[in-house]
């Protein structure tokens, strides 16, 4: 599978989407997990439709798959850290029971990602007071995650108050690096800022989880022109798997190798499964990884020998 420190996963979002449960609803857990095996991945992230740990662990064990992590919507600014902590403890208990590595946290106060608002012009912004509340709260949640043997990785996301590089900078500067880590998502930062390498180089020391998401640049431009929402944009095909869009993942992967990144790289592409056949796209991603990225491991090994 290439570099021993890196585990390759693929997210369930290509099969079923938590934000729009009706799409891909026919794709069962067994179907999804078996497709992941066929496509040659080592694991996945937990989807909203996944069962209790005991059932999930059995299905994973039968296929020799692992869980990387799961999304958690925090509302630290809206509800306060005490309320957020209660829900987060439950979240971490589940993740510990399925032997996950990370808890993926996204602050959803004022988020427009599930609404019909224009994702390119109507994102929310936080006040100084809200920023302080968020950063202090994340430090607390990070400590909770550690009680369960997990790392909190913060997911910068389109349509939220932590989307742009400037906002990610502020979050990183004002949170404790011992407790708050970063999820680096190529697709979200590229759609937001038109650049995906600056964030990688700037915050490489904080990155403990990675999403490889590609972007169809022409679709992105069309969506912006039409003022589409986040959901409308991904249904229009703005995102795709690595090797099928604009992003050059060889530069990204080489940088991760250079710093001896250890952790998961999860392929993630929100698409409509009735349009983009999930297994077909999983195999497309795997082919790209094998042919374009894993060769860099071999080159590194030769240089090091």
PDB file of C-alpha atoms in Angstrom:
ATOM      1  CA  UNK A   1       0.000   0.000   0.000  1.00  0.00           C
ATOM      2  CA  UNK A   2       2.992   2.343  -0.246  1.00  0.00           C
ATOM      3  CA  UNK A   3       4.161   4.502   2.660  1.00  0.00           C
ATOM      4  CA  UNK A   4       3.753   2.639   5.961  1.00  0.00           C
ATOM      5  CA  UNK A   5       2.885   5.753   7.977  1.00  0.00           C
ATOM      6  CA  UNK A   6      -0.018   6.677   5.729  1.00  0.00           C
ATOM      7  CA  UNK A   7      -3.377   4.889   5.688  1.00  0.00           C
ATOM      8  CA  UNK A   8      -5.604   5.387   2.650  1.00  0.00           C
ATOM      9  CA  UNK A   9      -9.345   5.644   3.160  1.00  0.00           C
ATOM     10  CA  UNK A  10     -12.389   6.737   1.207  1.00  0.00           C
ATOM     11  CA  UNK A  11     -15.367   8.562   2.723  1.00  0.00           C
ATOM     12  CA  UNK A  12     -18.936   7.178   2.570  1.00  0.00           C
ATOM     13  CA  UNK A  13     -20.116  10.475   1.072  1.00  0.00           C
ATOM     14  CA  UNK A  14     -19.684   9.131  -2.478  1.00  0.00           C
ATOM     15  CA  UNK A  15     -22.315   6.491  -1.703  1.00  0.00           C
ATOM     16  CA  UNK A  16     -24.635   8.331   0.680  1.00  0.00           C
ATOM     17  CA  UNK A  17     -24.842  11.890   1.923  1.00  0.00           C
ATOM     18  CA  UNK A  18     -25.813  12.902   5.462  1.00  0.00           C
ATOM     19  CA  UNK A  19     -26.962  16.344   4.285  1.00  0.00           C
ATOM     20  CA  UNK A  20     -29.308  14.877   1.654  1.00  0.00           C
ATOM     21  CA  UNK A  21     -30.252  11.440   3.055  1.00  0.00           C
ATOM     22  CA  UNK A  22     -32.519  10.567   0.119  1.00  0.00           C
ATOM     23  CA  UNK A  23     -29.656  10.390  -2.379  1.00  0.00           C
ATOM     24  CA  UNK A  24     -27.951   7.015  -2.413  1.00  0.00           C
ATOM     25  CA  UNK A  25     -30.376   5.699   0.240  1.00  0.00           C
ATOM     26  CA  UNK A  26     -30.350   2.325  -1.545  1.00  0.00           C
ATOM     27  CA  UNK A  27     -26.632   1.879  -0.783  1.00  0.00           C
ATOM     28  CA  UNK A  28     -26.483  -0.306   2.328  1.00  0.00           C
ATOM     29  CA  UNK A  29     -23.588  -0.467   4.772  1.00  0.00           C
ATOM     30  CA  UNK A  30     -22.553  -3.894   3.426  1.00  0.00           C
ATOM     31  CA  UNK A  31     -22.588  -2.581  -0.132  1.00  0.00           C
ATOM     32  CA  UNK A  32     -20.525   0.481   0.800  1.00  0.00           C
ATOM     33  CA  UNK A  33     -17.924  -1.432   2.823  1.00  0.00           C
ATOM     34  CA  UNK A  34     -17.568  -4.148   0.188  1.00  0.00           C
ATOM     35  CA  UNK A  35     -17.070  -1.524  -2.536  1.00  0.00           C
ATOM     36  CA  UNK A  36     -14.314   0.023  -0.397  1.00  0.00           C
ATOM     37  CA  UNK A  37     -12.551  -3.351  -0.246  1.00  0.00           C
ATOM     38  CA  UNK A  38     -12.949  -3.895  -4.000  1.00  0.00           C
ATOM     39  CA  UNK A  39     -11.396  -0.463  -4.623  1.00  0.00           C
ATOM     40  CA  UNK A  40      -8.411  -1.345  -2.416  1.00  0.00           C
ATOM     41  CA  UNK A  41      -8.818   1.110   0.468  1.00  0.00           C
ATOM     42  CA  UNK A  42      -7.961   0.393   4.105  1.00  0.00           C
ATOM     43  CA  UNK A  43     -10.853   2.143   5.748  1.00  0.00           C
ATOM     44  CA  UNK A  44     -13.488   4.838   5.824  1.00  0.00           C
ATOM     45  CA  UNK A  45     -15.074   7.508   8.002  1.00  0.00           C
ATOM     46  CA  UNK A  46     -18.322   6.971   9.898  1.00  0.00           C
ATOM     47  CA  UNK A  47     -21.454   8.077   8.036  1.00  0.00           C
ATOM     48  CA  UNK A  48     -24.624   9.252   9.756  1.00  0.00           C
ATOM     49  CA  UNK A  49     -26.382   6.019   8.808  1.00  0.00           C
ATOM     50  CA  UNK A  50     -23.740   3.727  10.378  1.00  0.00           C
ATOM     51  CA  UNK A  51     -24.969   1.326  13.094  1.00  0.00           C
ATOM     52  CA  UNK A  52     -23.937   0.875  16.731  1.00  0.00           C
ATOM     53  CA  UNK A  53     -20.265  -0.043  17.350  1.00  0.00           C
ATOM     54  CA  UNK A  54     -20.834  -3.769  17.888  1.00  0.00           C
ATOM     55  CA  UNK A  55     -22.556  -4.240  14.518  1.00  0.00           C
ATOM     56  CA  UNK A  56     -20.140  -1.934  12.716  1.00  0.00           C
ATOM     57  CA  UNK A  57     -17.068  -3.635  14.195  1.00  0.00           C
ATOM     58  CA  UNK A  58     -18.287  -7.005  12.979  1.00  0.00           C
ATOM     59  CA  UNK A  59     -18.812  -5.702   9.432  1.00  0.00           C
ATOM     60  CA  UNK A  60     -15.400  -3.997   9.476  1.00  0.00           C
ATOM     61  CA  UNK A  61     -13.670  -7.091  10.865  1.00  0.00           C
ATOM     62  CA  UNK A  62     -15.135  -9.330   8.165  1.00  0.00           C
ATOM     63  CA  UNK A  63     -13.546  -7.074   5.547  1.00  0.00           C
ATOM     64  CA  UNK A  64     -10.359  -6.115   7.399  1.00  0.00           C
ATOM     65  CA  UNK A  65     -11.293  -2.410   7.304  1.00  0.00           C
ATOM     66  CA  UNK A  66     -10.685   0.372   9.840  1.00  0.00           C
ATOM     67  CA  UNK A  67     -12.411   3.608  10.835  1.00  0.00           C
ATOM     68  CA  UNK A  68     -10.479   6.867  10.464  1.00  0.00           C
ATOM     69  CA  UNK A  69     -12.888   9.243  12.186  1.00  0.00           C
ATOM     70  CA  UNK A  70     -16.270  10.935  12.065  1.00  0.00           C
ATOM     71  CA  UNK A  71     -17.705  14.401  11.546  1.00  0.00           C
ATOM     72  CA  UNK A  72     -18.971  16.312  14.597  1.00  0.00           C
ATOM     73  CA  UNK A  73     -21.031  19.505  14.252  1.00  0.00           C
ATOM     74  CA  UNK A  74     -20.040  21.747  17.153  1.00  0.00           C
ATOM     75  CA  UNK A  75     -22.153  24.723  18.190  1.00  0.00           C
ATOM     76  CA  UNK A  76     -19.714  26.218  20.689  1.00  0.00           C
ATOM     77  CA  UNK A  77     -20.583  29.798  19.785  1.00  0.00           C
ATOM     78  CA  UNK A  78     -24.362  29.235  19.795  1.00  0.00           C
ATOM     79  CA  UNK A  79     -24.761  26.878  22.773  1.00  0.00           C
ATOM     80  CA  UNK A  80     -21.556  27.272  24.802  1.00  0.00           C
ATOM     81  CA  UNK A  81     -18.830  24.736  25.452  1.00  0.00           C
ATOM     82  CA  UNK A  82     -20.689  22.882  28.207  1.00  0.00           C
ATOM     83  CA  UNK A  83     -23.525  21.887  25.876  1.00  0.00           C
ATOM     84  CA  UNK A  84     -21.082  21.083  23.070  1.00  0.00           C
ATOM     85  CA  UNK A  85     -19.017  18.950  25.467  1.00  0.00           C
ATOM     86  CA  UNK A  86     -21.967  16.720  26.394  1.00  0.00           C
ATOM     87  CA  UNK A  87     -22.604  15.818  22.768  1.00  0.00           C
ATOM     88  CA  UNK A  88     -18.878  15.511  22.095  1.00  0.00           C
ATOM     89  CA  UNK A  89     -18.347  12.999  24.919  1.00  0.00           C
ATOM     90  CA  UNK A  90     -20.971  10.733  23.297  1.00  0.00           C
ATOM     91  CA  UNK A  91     -19.331  11.231  19.910  1.00  0.00           C
ATOM     92  CA  UNK A  92     -15.906  10.278  21.274  1.00  0.00           C
ATOM     93  CA  UNK A  93     -17.295   7.247  23.114  1.00  0.00           C
ATOM     94  CA  UNK A  94     -18.590   5.913  19.809  1.00  0.00           C
ATOM     95  CA  UNK A  95     -15.320   6.633  18.026  1.00  0.00           C
ATOM     96  CA  UNK A  96     -13.297   4.947  20.752  1.00  0.00           C
ATOM     97  CA  UNK A  97     -15.546   1.882  20.481  1.00  0.00           C
ATOM     98  CA  UNK A  98     -14.833   1.603  16.740  1.00  0.00           C
ATOM     99  CA  UNK A  99     -11.069   2.254  17.212  1.00  0.00           C
ATOM    100  CA  UNK A 100     -11.009   5.528  15.286  1.00  0.00           C
ATOM    101  CA  UNK A 101      -8.026   7.892  15.162  1.00  0.00           C
ATOM    102  CA  UNK A 102      -9.614  11.345  14.980  1.00  0.00           C
ATOM    103  CA  UNK A 103     -12.743  13.334  15.782  1.00  0.00           C
ATOM    104  CA  UNK A 104     -13.462  15.712  12.899  1.00  0.00           C
ATOM    105  CA  UNK A 105     -14.927  18.937  14.317  1.00  0.00           C
ATOM    106  CA  UNK A 106     -16.599  21.714  12.344  1.00  0.00           C
ATOM    107  CA  UNK A 107     -18.152  24.766  14.029  1.00  0.00           C
ATOM    108  CA  UNK A 108     -21.660  24.981  12.595  1.00  0.00           C
ATOM    109  CA  UNK A 109     -22.933  28.130  14.328  1.00  0.00           C
ATOM    110  CA  UNK A 110     -24.361  30.342  11.516  1.00  0.00           C
ATOM    111  CA  UNK A 111     -23.256  27.787   8.893  1.00  0.00           C
ATOM    112  CA  UNK A 112     -25.011  28.030   5.512  1.00  0.00           C
ATOM    113  CA  UNK A 113     -23.700  24.705   4.148  1.00  0.00           C
ATOM    114  CA  UNK A 114     -27.077  22.988   4.512  1.00  0.00           C
ATOM    115  CA  UNK A 115     -29.158  25.963   3.350  1.00  0.00           C
ATOM    116  CA  UNK A 116     -30.134  27.369  -0.043  1.00  0.00           C
ATOM    117  CA  UNK A 117     -27.931  30.466   0.437  1.00  0.00           C
ATOM    118  CA  UNK A 118     -25.217  31.399  -2.079  1.00  0.00           C
ATOM    119  CA  UNK A 119     -22.131  29.638  -0.713  1.00  0.00           C
ATOM    120  CA  UNK A 120     -19.786  31.953  -2.615  1.00  0.00           C
ATOM    121  CA  UNK A 121     -21.061  35.254  -1.184  1.00  0.00           C
ATOM    122  CA  UNK A 122     -23.102  34.583   1.957  1.00  0.00           C
ATOM    123  CA  UNK A 123     -20.708  32.786   4.306  1.00  0.00           C
ATOM    124  CA  UNK A 124     -20.893  33.834   7.979  1.00  0.00           C
ATOM    125  CA  UNK A 125     -18.215  35.800   9.867  1.00  0.00           C
ATOM    126  CA  UNK A 126     -17.500  35.687  13.601  1.00  0.00           C
ATOM    127  CA  UNK A 127     -17.030  38.658  15.937  1.00  0.00           C
ATOM    128  CA  UNK A 128     -13.919  38.903  18.141  1.00  0.00           C
ATOM    129  CA  UNK A 129     -15.962  37.699  21.086  1.00  0.00           C
ATOM    130  CA  UNK A 130     -17.249  34.712  19.095  1.00  0.00           C
ATOM    131  CA  UNK A 131     -13.725  33.853  17.984  1.00  0.00           C
ATOM    132  CA  UNK A 132     -12.538  33.826  21.608  1.00  0.00           C
ATOM    133  CA  UNK A 133     -15.430  31.608  22.626  1.00  0.00           C
ATOM    134  CA  UNK A 134     -14.743  29.202  19.756  1.00  0.00           C
ATOM    135  CA  UNK A 135     -11.004  28.922  20.323  1.00  0.00           C
ATOM    136  CA  UNK A 136     -11.298  28.401  24.081  1.00  0.00           C
ATOM    137  CA  UNK A 137     -14.086  25.883  23.511  1.00  0.00           C
ATOM    138  CA  UNK A 138     -12.041  23.920  20.978  1.00  0.00           C
ATOM    139  CA  UNK A 139      -9.161  23.683  23.465  1.00  0.00           C
ATOM    140  CA  UNK A 140     -11.627  22.073  25.887  1.00  0.00           C
ATOM    141  CA  UNK A 141     -13.005  19.665  23.282  1.00  0.00           C
ATOM    142  CA  UNK A 142      -9.458  18.750  22.279  1.00  0.00           C
ATOM    143  CA  UNK A 143      -8.739  17.655  25.853  1.00  0.00           C
ATOM    144  CA  UNK A 144     -11.936  15.589  25.886  1.00  0.00           C
ATOM    145  CA  UNK A 145     -10.915  13.845  22.654  1.00  0.00           C
ATOM    146  CA  UNK A 146      -7.603  12.859  24.260  1.00  0.00           C
ATOM    147  CA  UNK A 147      -9.433  11.140  27.130  1.00  0.00           C
ATOM    148  CA  UNK A 148     -10.714   8.710  24.498  1.00  0.00           C
ATOM    149  CA  UNK A 149      -7.380   8.278  22.730  1.00  0.00           C
ATOM    150  CA  UNK A 150      -8.443  10.553  19.848  1.00  0.00           C
ATOM    151  CA  UNK A 151      -7.117  13.698  18.219  1.00  0.00           C
ATOM    152  CA  UNK A 152      -9.459  16.603  17.527  1.00  0.00           C
ATOM    153  CA  UNK A 153      -8.928  17.757  13.939  1.00  0.00           C
ATOM    154  CA  UNK A 154     -10.713  20.927  12.895  1.00  0.00           C
ATOM    155  CA  UNK A 155     -12.353  20.899   9.460  1.00  0.00           C
ATOM    156  CA  UNK A 156     -12.264  24.238   7.630  1.00  0.00           C
ATOM    157  CA  UNK A 157     -15.370  24.175   5.460  1.00  0.00           C
ATOM    158  CA  UNK A 158     -17.174  26.122   2.756  1.00  0.00           C
ATOM    159  CA  UNK A 159     -20.131  28.090   4.075  1.00  0.00           C
ATOM    160  CA  UNK A 160     -18.863  28.327   7.666  1.00  0.00           C
ATOM    161  CA  UNK A 161     -17.073  30.928   9.775  1.00  0.00           C
ATOM    162  CA  UNK A 162     -13.763  29.079   9.377  1.00  0.00           C
ATOM    163  CA  UNK A 163     -13.358  28.747   5.629  1.00  0.00           C
ATOM    164  CA  UNK A 164     -10.576  30.992   4.291  1.00  0.00           C
ATOM    165  CA  UNK A 165      -6.848  30.768   4.947  1.00  0.00           C
ATOM    166  CA  UNK A 166      -7.073  34.001   6.947  1.00  0.00           C
ATOM    167  CA  UNK A 167      -9.715  32.425   9.194  1.00  0.00           C
ATOM    168  CA  UNK A 168      -7.759  29.179   9.543  1.00  0.00           C
ATOM    169  CA  UNK A 169      -4.687  31.259  10.493  1.00  0.00           C
ATOM    170  CA  UNK A 170      -6.684  32.936  13.236  1.00  0.00           C
ATOM    171  CA  UNK A 171      -7.975  29.612  14.553  1.00  0.00           C
ATOM    172  CA  UNK A 172      -4.491  28.093  14.585  1.00  0.00           C
ATOM    173  CA  UNK A 173      -2.957  31.142  16.305  1.00  0.00           C
ATOM    174  CA  UNK A 174      -5.546  31.159  19.070  1.00  0.00           C
ATOM    175  CA  UNK A 175      -5.886  27.456  19.858  1.00  0.00           C
ATOM    176  CA  UNK A 176      -3.465  25.219  21.724  1.00  0.00           C
ATOM    177  CA  UNK A 177      -1.419  23.104  19.264  1.00  0.00           C
ATOM    178  CA  UNK A 178      -1.271  20.337  21.868  1.00  0.00           C
ATOM    179  CA  UNK A 179      -5.031  19.880  21.789  1.00  0.00           C
ATOM    180  CA  UNK A 180      -6.358  21.317  18.523  1.00  0.00           C
ATOM    181  CA  UNK A 181      -5.119  19.916  15.224  1.00  0.00           C
ATOM    182  CA  UNK A 182      -6.087  20.637  11.635  1.00  0.00           C
ATOM    183  CA  UNK A 183      -7.866  18.636   8.982  1.00  0.00           C
ATOM    184  CA  UNK A 184      -6.470  19.749   5.627  1.00  0.00           C
ATOM    185  CA  UNK A 185      -9.076  19.531   2.858  1.00  0.00           C
ATOM    186  CA  UNK A 186      -7.727  20.303  -0.623  1.00  0.00           C
ATOM    187  CA  UNK A 187     -11.158  20.843  -2.176  1.00  0.00           C
ATOM    188  CA  UNK A 188     -12.595  23.216   0.404  1.00  0.00           C
ATOM    189  CA  UNK A 189      -9.583  25.505   0.516  1.00  0.00           C
ATOM    190  CA  UNK A 190      -9.250  25.544  -3.275  1.00  0.00           C
ATOM    191  CA  UNK A 191     -12.914  26.442  -3.813  1.00  0.00           C
ATOM    192  CA  UNK A 192     -12.653  29.089  -1.079  1.00  0.00           C
ATOM    193  CA  UNK A 193      -9.300  30.704  -1.863  1.00  0.00           C
ATOM    194  CA  UNK A 194      -8.260  29.448  -5.309  1.00  0.00           C
ATOM    195  CA  UNK A 195      -5.094  27.978  -3.764  1.00  0.00           C
ATOM    196  CA  UNK A 196      -4.441  24.746  -1.899  1.00  0.00           C
ATOM    197  CA  UNK A 197      -0.673  24.745  -1.322  1.00  0.00           C
ATOM    198  CA  UNK A 198      -0.327  27.851   0.856  1.00  0.00           C
ATOM    199  CA  UNK A 199      -2.400  26.346   3.671  1.00  0.00           C
ATOM    200  CA  UNK A 200      -0.495  23.063   3.448  1.00  0.00           C
ATOM    201  CA  UNK A 201       2.922  24.738   3.741  1.00  0.00           C
ATOM    202  CA  UNK A 202       1.844  27.242   6.377  1.00  0.00           C
ATOM    203  CA  UNK A 203       0.209  24.825   8.815  1.00  0.00           C
ATOM    204  CA  UNK A 204       1.891  21.514   8.003  1.00  0.00           C
ATOM    205  CA  UNK A 205       2.869  21.083  11.677  1.00  0.00           C
ATOM    206  CA  UNK A 206      -0.785  21.154  12.759  1.00  0.00           C
ATOM    207  CA  UNK A 207      -2.173  18.831  10.064  1.00  0.00           C
ATOM    208  CA  UNK A 208      -3.137  15.443  11.538  1.00  0.00           C
ATOM    209  CA  UNK A 209      -5.821  14.357   9.069  1.00  0.00           C
ATOM    210  CA  UNK A 210      -6.162  14.890   5.325  1.00  0.00           C
ATOM    211  CA  UNK A 211      -9.048  14.893   2.841  1.00  0.00           C
ATOM    212  CA  UNK A 212      -8.078  14.560  -0.811  1.00  0.00           C
ATOM    213  CA  UNK A 213     -10.942  16.165  -2.712  1.00  0.00           C
ATOM    214  CA  UNK A 214     -10.615  17.322  -6.304  1.00  0.00           C
ATOM    215  CA  UNK A 215     -12.468  20.213  -7.946  1.00  0.00           C
ATOM    216  CA  UNK A 216     -13.848  20.576 -11.455  1.00  0.00           C
ATOM    217  CA  UNK A 217     -12.791  24.161 -12.022  1.00  0.00           C
ATOM    218  CA  UNK A 218     -15.264  24.877 -14.825  1.00  0.00           C
ATOM    219  CA  UNK A 219     -18.191  23.621 -12.702  1.00  0.00           C
ATOM    220  CA  UNK A 220     -16.977  25.662  -9.745  1.00  0.00           C
ATOM    221  CA  UNK A 221     -16.886  28.817 -11.901  1.00  0.00           C
ATOM    222  CA  UNK A 222     -20.376  28.097 -13.254  1.00  0.00           C
ATOM    223  CA  UNK A 223     -21.749  27.530  -9.735  1.00  0.00           C
ATOM    224  CA  UNK A 224     -20.266  30.815  -8.550  1.00  0.00           C
ATOM    225  CA  UNK A 225     -21.705  32.628 -11.560  1.00  0.00           C
ATOM    226  CA  UNK A 226     -25.153  31.193 -10.829  1.00  0.00           C
ATOM    227  CA  UNK A 227     -24.883  31.863  -7.075  1.00  0.00           C
ATOM    228  CA  UNK A 228     -25.499  28.246  -6.112  1.00  0.00           C
ATOM    229  CA  UNK A 229     -25.666  26.914  -2.563  1.00  0.00           C
ATOM    230  CA  UNK A 230     -23.155  24.373  -1.226  1.00  0.00           C
ATOM    231  CA  UNK A 231     -25.564  21.473  -1.774  1.00  0.00           C
ATOM    232  CA  UNK A 232     -26.508  22.653  -5.268  1.00  0.00           C
ATOM    233  CA  UNK A 233     -22.816  23.030  -6.126  1.00  0.00           C
ATOM    234  CA  UNK A 234     -21.866  19.495  -5.226  1.00  0.00           C
ATOM    235  CA  UNK A 235     -24.965  18.095  -6.945  1.00  0.00           C
ATOM    236  CA  UNK A 236     -23.827  20.006 -10.039  1.00  0.00           C
ATOM    237  CA  UNK A 237     -20.518  18.114  -9.860  1.00  0.00           C
ATOM    238  CA  UNK A 238     -18.176  20.735  -8.384  1.00  0.00           C
ATOM    239  CA  UNK A 239     -16.251  18.067  -6.462  1.00  0.00           C
ATOM    240  CA  UNK A 240     -14.736  14.854  -7.716  1.00  0.00           C
ATOM    241  CA  UNK A 241     -12.061  12.303  -6.858  1.00  0.00           C
ATOM    242  CA  UNK A 242      -8.305  12.964  -7.264  1.00  0.00           C
ATOM    243  CA  UNK A 243      -7.163  12.738 -10.855  1.00  0.00           C
ATOM    244  CA  UNK A 244     -10.521  13.846 -12.253  1.00  0.00           C
ATOM    245  CA  UNK A 245     -10.265  17.596 -11.597  1.00  0.00           C
ATOM    246  CA  UNK A 246      -7.886  20.544 -11.413  1.00  0.00           C
ATOM    247  CA  UNK A 247      -5.763  19.845  -8.330  1.00  0.00           C
ATOM    248  CA  UNK A 248      -2.249  18.402  -8.655  1.00  0.00           C
ATOM    249  CA  UNK A 249      -2.025  15.997  -5.730  1.00  0.00           C
ATOM    250  CA  UNK A 250       1.588  15.031  -6.478  1.00  0.00           C
ATOM    251  CA  UNK A 251       2.819  18.301  -4.939  1.00  0.00           C
ATOM    252  CA  UNK A 252       0.563  17.845  -1.931  1.00  0.00           C
ATOM    253  CA  UNK A 253       1.553  14.213  -1.385  1.00  0.00           C
ATOM    254  CA  UNK A 254       5.262  14.964  -1.795  1.00  0.00           C
ATOM    255  CA  UNK A 255       5.033  17.626   0.912  1.00  0.00           C
ATOM    256  CA  UNK A 256       3.329  15.140   3.252  1.00  0.00           C
ATOM    257  CA  UNK A 257       6.097  12.616   2.544  1.00  0.00           C
ATOM    258  CA  UNK A 258       8.773  15.270   3.145  1.00  0.00           C
ATOM    259  CA  UNK A 259       7.509  15.901   6.678  1.00  0.00           C
ATOM    260  CA  UNK A 260       6.902  12.174   7.339  1.00  0.00           C
ATOM    261  CA  UNK A 261       3.171  12.732   7.739  1.00  0.00           C
ATOM    262  CA  UNK A 262       1.642   9.902   9.720  1.00  0.00           C
ATOM    263  CA  UNK A 263      -2.107   9.353   9.617  1.00  0.00           C
ATOM    264  CA  UNK A 264      -5.029   9.004   7.251  1.00  0.00           C
ATOM    265  CA  UNK A 265      -5.505  10.409   3.784  1.00  0.00           C
ATOM    266  CA  UNK A 266      -9.194  10.039   3.021  1.00  0.00           C
ATOM    267  CA  UNK A 267     -10.553  10.407  -0.509  1.00  0.00           C
ATOM    268  CA  UNK A 268     -13.712  12.461  -0.327  1.00  0.00           C
ATOM    269  CA  UNK A 269     -15.920  13.654  -3.136  1.00  0.00           C
ATOM    270  CA  UNK A 270     -19.472  14.816  -2.520  1.00  0.00           C
ATOM    271  CA  UNK A 271     -21.245  13.705  -5.654  1.00  0.00           C
ATOM    272  CA  UNK A 272     -24.681  12.429  -6.557  1.00  0.00           C
ATOM    273  CA  UNK A 273     -24.288   8.618  -6.600  1.00  0.00           C
ATOM    274  CA  UNK A 274     -26.960   8.302  -9.294  1.00  0.00           C
ATOM    275  CA  UNK A 275     -24.738  10.432 -11.571  1.00  0.00           C
ATOM    276  CA  UNK A 276     -21.249   9.435 -10.395  1.00  0.00           C
ATOM    277  CA  UNK A 277     -21.235   5.659  -9.809  1.00  0.00           C
ATOM    278  CA  UNK A 278     -19.572   5.305  -6.370  1.00  0.00           C
ATOM    279  CA  UNK A 279     -17.462   2.217  -7.119  1.00  0.00           C
ATOM    280  CA  UNK A 280     -16.405   3.549 -10.510  1.00  0.00           C
ATOM    281  CA  UNK A 281     -15.131   6.754  -8.891  1.00  0.00           C
ATOM    282  CA  UNK A 282     -13.496   4.876  -6.017  1.00  0.00           C
ATOM    283  CA  UNK A 283     -11.584   2.787  -8.570  1.00  0.00           C
ATOM    284  CA  UNK A 284     -10.694   5.928 -10.532  1.00  0.00           C
ATOM    285  CA  UNK A 285      -9.232   7.459  -7.357  1.00  0.00           C
ATOM    286  CA  UNK A 286      -7.330   4.262  -6.537  1.00  0.00           C
ATOM    287  CA  UNK A 287      -5.822   4.134 -10.034  1.00  0.00           C
ATOM    288  CA  UNK A 288      -4.629   7.737  -9.701  1.00  0.00           C
ATOM    289  CA  UNK A 289      -3.117   7.031  -6.267  1.00  0.00           C
ATOM    290  CA  UNK A 290      -1.307   3.949  -7.529  1.00  0.00           C
ATOM    291  CA  UNK A 291      -0.010   5.492 -10.749  1.00  0.00           C
ATOM    292  CA  UNK A 292       0.715   9.089  -9.727  1.00  0.00           C
ATOM    293  CA  UNK A 293       1.256   9.156  -5.950  1.00  0.00           C
ATOM    294  CA  UNK A 294       2.626   5.859  -4.674  1.00  0.00           C
ATOM    295  CA  UNK A 295       5.478   6.088  -7.206  1.00  0.00           C
ATOM    296  CA  UNK A 296       6.676   9.052  -5.112  1.00  0.00           C
ATOM    297  CA  UNK A 297       7.093   6.691  -2.124  1.00  0.00           C
ATOM    298  CA  UNK A 298       9.437   4.558  -4.209  1.00  0.00           C
ATOM    299  CA  UNK A 299      11.421   7.602  -5.325  1.00  0.00           C
ATOM    300  CA  UNK A 300      11.722   8.697  -1.703  1.00  0.00           C
ATOM    301  CA  UNK A 301      12.909   5.254  -0.697  1.00  0.00           C
ATOM    302  CA  UNK A 302      15.587   5.334  -3.394  1.00  0.00           C
ATOM    303  CA  UNK A 303      16.768   8.776  -2.321  1.00  0.00           C
ATOM    304  CA  UNK A 304      16.912   7.616   1.311  1.00  0.00           C
ATOM    305  CA  UNK A 305      18.817   4.411   0.577  1.00  0.00           C
TER     306      UNK A 305
END
